[in-house]
Short mmCIF file of C-alpha atoms in Angstrom, two decimals:
data_model
loop_
_atom_site.label_atom_id
_atom_site.label_comp_id
_atom_site.label_asym_id
_atom_site.label_seq_id
_atom_site.Cartn_x
_atom_site.Cartn_y
_atom_site.Cartn_z
CA MET A 1 0.00 0.00 0.00
CA THR A 2 1.32 3.43 -0.97
CA VAL A 3 0.09 7.00 -0.57
CA PRO A 4 1.92 9.75 -2.49
CA ASP A 5 4.36 11.81 -0.40
CA ILE A 6 3.86 9.62 2.71
CA PRO A 7 7.18 8.00 3.75
CA LEU A 8 7.40 4.26 3.17
CA HIS A 9 9.65 1.80 5.01
CA ILE A 10 10.71 -1.00 2.66
CA ILE A 11 12.48 -4.25 3.49
CA GLN A 12 13.60 -6.88 0.99
CA ARG A 13 15.29 -10.12 1.99
CA GLY A 14 17.51 -12.55 0.18
CA ASN A 15 15.84 -15.79 -0.86
CA ASN A 16 15.90 -18.22 2.08
CA ARG A 17 17.74 -15.43 3.93
CA LEU A 18 20.85 -16.15 1.88
CA PRO A 19 23.37 -13.39 1.10
CA CYS A 20 22.59 -10.74 -1.52
CA PHE A 21 25.97 -9.04 -1.32
CA PHE A 22 29.26 -10.90 -1.63
CA THR A 23 31.97 -8.30 -2.31
CA GLU A 24 32.52 -4.59 -1.78
CA ALA A 25 31.77 -4.08 -5.48
CA ASP A 26 28.30 -5.56 -5.00
CA TYR A 27 27.36 -2.93 -2.41
CA LEU A 28 28.68 -0.13 -4.61
CA VAL A 29 26.84 -1.40 -7.68
CA TYR A 30 23.57 -1.81 -5.75
CA LEU A 31 23.79 1.74 -4.39
CA ASP A 32 24.38 3.16 -7.85
CA MET A 33 21.43 1.16 -9.18
CA LEU A 34 19.31 2.33 -6.24
CA ARG A 35 20.14 5.96 -7.04
CA LEU A 36 19.19 5.54 -10.69
CA SER A 37 16.05 3.48 -10.02
CA ALA A 38 14.80 5.89 -7.34
CA GLN A 39 15.30 8.92 -9.57
CA GLN A 40 13.55 7.33 -12.52
CA ALA A 41 10.61 6.09 -10.42
CA GLY A 42 10.10 9.30 -8.46
CA CYS A 43 11.17 8.14 -5.00
CA ARG A 44 13.13 10.34 -2.61
CA VAL A 45 15.40 8.18 -0.45
CA HIS A 46 15.78 9.41 3.14
CA ALA A 47 17.63 6.46 4.69
CA TYR A 48 18.97 3.02 3.83
CA VAL A 49 21.09 0.17 5.08
CA LEU A 50 22.46 -2.75 3.09
CA MET A 51 22.90 -5.82 5.27
CA THR A 52 24.45 -9.06 4.09
CA ASN A 53 21.12 -10.71 3.29
CA HIS A 54 18.56 -7.91 3.27
CA VAL A 55 18.06 -4.20 2.71
CA HIS A 56 16.03 -1.47 4.42
CA LEU A 57 14.93 1.70 2.62
CA LEU A 58 12.95 4.75 3.73
CA VAL A 59 11.51 6.63 0.78
CA SER A 60 8.85 9.20 -0.07
CA PRO A 61 7.09 8.25 -3.33
CA GLN A 62 5.86 10.73 -5.90
CA SER A 63 2.97 8.47 -6.88
CA CYS A 64 1.29 5.28 -5.71
CA SER A 65 3.21 3.26 -8.28
CA SER A 66 6.64 4.80 -7.60
CA PRO A 67 7.94 2.24 -5.04
CA ALA A 68 6.88 -0.76 -7.13
CA ILE A 69 8.50 0.76 -10.22
CA MET A 70 11.67 1.49 -8.27
CA MET A 71 11.96 -1.98 -6.77
CA LYS A 72 11.16 -3.69 -10.09
CA ALA A 73 13.83 -1.66 -11.90
CA LEU A 74 16.31 -2.29 -9.10
CA GLY A 75 15.69 -6.04 -9.27
CA GLU A 76 15.96 -6.10 -13.05
CA ARG A 77 19.34 -4.40 -12.78
CA TYR A 78 20.88 -6.01 -9.72
CA VAL A 79 19.80 -9.66 -10.01
CA PRO A 80 21.30 -10.20 -13.51
CA TYR A 81 24.46 -8.47 -12.30
CA VAL A 82 24.82 -10.92 -9.36
CA ASN A 83 23.91 -13.92 -11.53
CA ARG A 84 26.62 -13.04 -14.04
CA ARG A 85 29.22 -12.41 -11.35
CA ARG A 86 28.39 -15.55 -9.37
CA SER A 87 27.63 -17.86 -12.34
CA ARG A 88 24.17 -18.52 -10.95
CA THR A 89 20.60 -18.42 -12.22
CA GLY A 90 17.16 -17.73 -10.79
CA THR A 91 15.85 -15.39 -8.16
CA LEU A 92 17.92 -13.57 -5.57
CA TRP A 93 15.17 -12.02 -3.47
CA GLU A 94 12.58 -13.68 -1.25
CA GLY A 95 9.41 -12.76 -3.10
CA ARG A 96 7.96 -9.27 -3.10
CA TYR A 97 9.34 -6.59 -0.80
CA ARG A 98 7.38 -5.69 2.34
CA SER A 99 6.60 -2.16 3.40
CA CYS A 100 4.63 0.15 5.68
CA LEU A 101 3.56 3.76 5.64
CA VAL A 102 5.34 5.90 8.24
CA GLN A 103 3.80 8.83 10.07
CA ASP A 104 5.73 12.06 10.40
CA ALA A 105 7.16 13.43 13.65
CA GLN A 106 8.61 10.89 16.09
CA TYR A 107 7.60 7.89 13.97
CA LEU A 108 9.80 8.96 11.06
CA PHE A 109 12.92 9.32 13.19
CA VAL A 110 12.26 6.04 15.00
CA CYS A 111 12.21 4.40 11.58
CA GLN A 112 15.41 6.13 10.45
CA ARG A 113 17.20 5.18 13.65
CA TYR A 114 15.93 1.62 13.36
CA ILE A 115 17.31 1.38 9.82
CA GLU A 116 20.70 2.92 10.51
CA LEU A 117 21.18 1.00 13.78
CA ASN A 118 20.60 -2.36 12.08
CA PRO A 119 24.34 -3.20 11.86
CA VAL A 120 24.74 -2.47 15.58
CA ARG A 121 21.85 -4.75 16.51
CA ALA A 122 23.33 -7.45 14.27
CA GLY A 123 26.73 -7.18 15.98
CA MET A 124 28.42 -6.03 12.77
CA ALA A 125 29.43 -2.64 14.22
CA THR A 126 29.69 -1.00 17.63
CA HIS A 127 28.35 2.30 16.29
CA PRO A 128 26.42 3.15 13.10
CA LEU A 129 29.31 5.39 12.02
CA ASP A 130 31.49 2.28 11.75
CA TYR A 131 29.26 0.65 9.12
CA ARG A 132 29.94 1.84 5.60
CA TRP A 133 26.80 0.64 3.83
CA SER A 134 24.17 2.89 5.38
CA SER A 135 22.95 6.47 5.18
CA TYR A 136 24.10 7.33 8.70
CA GLN A 137 27.28 9.09 7.59
CA ALA A 138 25.27 11.32 5.27
CA ASN A 139 22.48 12.12 7.73
CA ALA A 140 24.65 12.49 10.84
CA TYR A 141 27.86 13.98 9.46
CA GLY A 142 26.98 15.43 6.07
CA GLU A 143 29.08 12.96 4.09
CA ARG A 144 28.50 13.48 0.39
CA ASN A 145 25.85 11.04 -0.84
CA ASN A 146 24.06 11.32 -4.18
CA ILE A 147 21.24 9.01 -3.05
CA ILE A 148 19.95 10.73 0.09
CA GLU A 149 17.33 13.48 -0.07
CA PRO A 150 16.46 14.55 3.50
CA HIS A 151 12.84 14.58 4.57
CA ILE A 152 11.34 17.97 5.43
CA LEU A 153 11.37 16.96 9.11
CA TYR A 154 15.12 16.40 8.93
CA ASP A 155 15.52 19.88 7.46
CA ALA A 156 13.42 21.23 10.34
CA LEU A 157 15.99 19.98 12.88
CA GLY A 158 17.95 23.20 12.41
CA ALA A 159 18.47 26.26 10.28
CA GLU A 160 22.09 25.33 9.46
CA ARG A 161 23.53 22.06 8.19
CA LEU A 162 25.84 21.54 11.19
CA GLU A 163 22.95 22.18 13.59
CA ARG A 164 20.80 19.59 11.81
CA GLU A 165 23.58 17.02 11.90
CA LEU A 166 24.26 17.63 15.59
CA ARG A 167 20.59 17.23 16.51
CA TYR A 168 20.31 14.14 14.33
CA ARG A 169 23.29 12.53 16.10
CA ALA A 170 21.68 13.39 19.43
CA LEU A 171 18.69 11.24 18.49
CA PHE A 172 20.97 8.20 18.53
CA GLU A 173 21.97 8.90 22.12
CA GLU A 174 18.39 8.37 23.23
CA GLU A 175 17.13 4.92 24.17
CA MET A 176 15.17 3.27 21.39
CA PRO A 177 11.41 3.05 22.13
CA TRP A 178 11.19 -0.71 21.71
CA GLU A 179 7.40 -0.81 21.84
CA MET A 180 7.35 1.47 18.80
CA VAL A 181 10.05 -0.64 17.14
CA GLU A 182 7.85 -3.71 17.49
CA GLN A 183 4.96 -1.76 16.00
CA LEU A 184 7.21 -0.82 13.07
CA ARG A 185 8.25 -4.43 12.53
CA HIS A 186 4.66 -5.67 12.64
CA ALA A 187 3.41 -2.95 10.33
CA THR A 188 6.17 -3.62 7.78
CA HIS A 189 5.55 -7.36 7.79
CA GLN A 190 1.83 -6.75 7.27
CA ASN A 191 2.27 -4.02 4.62
CA ALA A 192 0.33 -1.75 6.95
CA VAL A 193 0.92 1.55 8.77
CA PHE A 194 3.37 2.72 11.44
CA GLY A 195 1.82 5.60 13.31
CA SER A 196 -0.87 6.75 15.70
CA GLU A 197 -4.40 5.36 15.58
CA GLU A 198 -5.58 8.64 14.07
CA PHE A 199 -2.96 8.39 11.33
CA ILE A 200 -3.88 4.75 10.66
CA ASP A 201 -7.51 5.80 10.23
CA GLN A 202 -6.48 8.60 7.88
CA MET A 203 -4.43 6.23 5.72
CA ALA A 204 -7.30 3.75 5.63
CA ILE A 205 -9.51 6.46 4.16
CA ALA A 206 -6.79 7.66 1.76
CA SER A 207 -6.07 4.16 0.46
CA GLU A 208 -9.57 2.69 0.89
CA ASN A 209 -7.99 -0.29 2.69
CA ASP A 210 -7.98 -1.79 6.15
CA VAL A 211 -4.49 -0.80 7.22
CA MET A 212 -4.53 -1.84 10.88
CA PRO A 213 -1.51 -4.07 11.55
CA ARG A 214 -2.36 -7.40 13.16
CA ARG A 215 -0.44 -8.52 16.24
CA ARG A 216 2.48 -10.88 15.74
CA GLY A 217 5.30 -12.27 17.78
CA PRO A 218 8.57 -10.31 17.85
CA ARG A 219 10.73 -10.21 14.72
CA GLN A 220 14.47 -9.68 14.46
CA ASP A 221 15.11 -7.55 11.35
#
């Protein structure tokens, strides 16, 4: 489910949770393909992380079809690349990507922190700054990145770039609201909505769908 200009959290896993990235070149190629696919589809990318066997993206779509177009183009570019490099055939991803709409305000930054802290939770880094394949360096320290387009709420963190970066880094010093994280995980798995009950009702009207996430057991993503 997609609503234009409403941020969308996307997760796509490797088939059978097998690796999707094998060398440094693979990460670099995927990011370049992501940049091109997002631009062509009309998706503004606010955050991302590339893990060994899955990816997280946070995007704002220009139209309802933008995310599907982006992910289809990305798959049509990246999967043949991996198959050629690894002398393999067939699918790389585990079916269709999963996603959820993300409310503004605190929900957006919970989602961004969740994405960029993924390597820390997985024990692959002690701090998000230590992990190369995420948007943290761009959002927190202004590292040049031709993929990231900050959300308007990020821009509202401060009048100057250094002020925004400082306040963004400060968010990572706060304890993660794990109840909200579980809500995010459930909503993403169900292709639903991450936000307040009022926002969920609004998105149900906007999309003409039942977007209430059903309860599930905890997930480790």
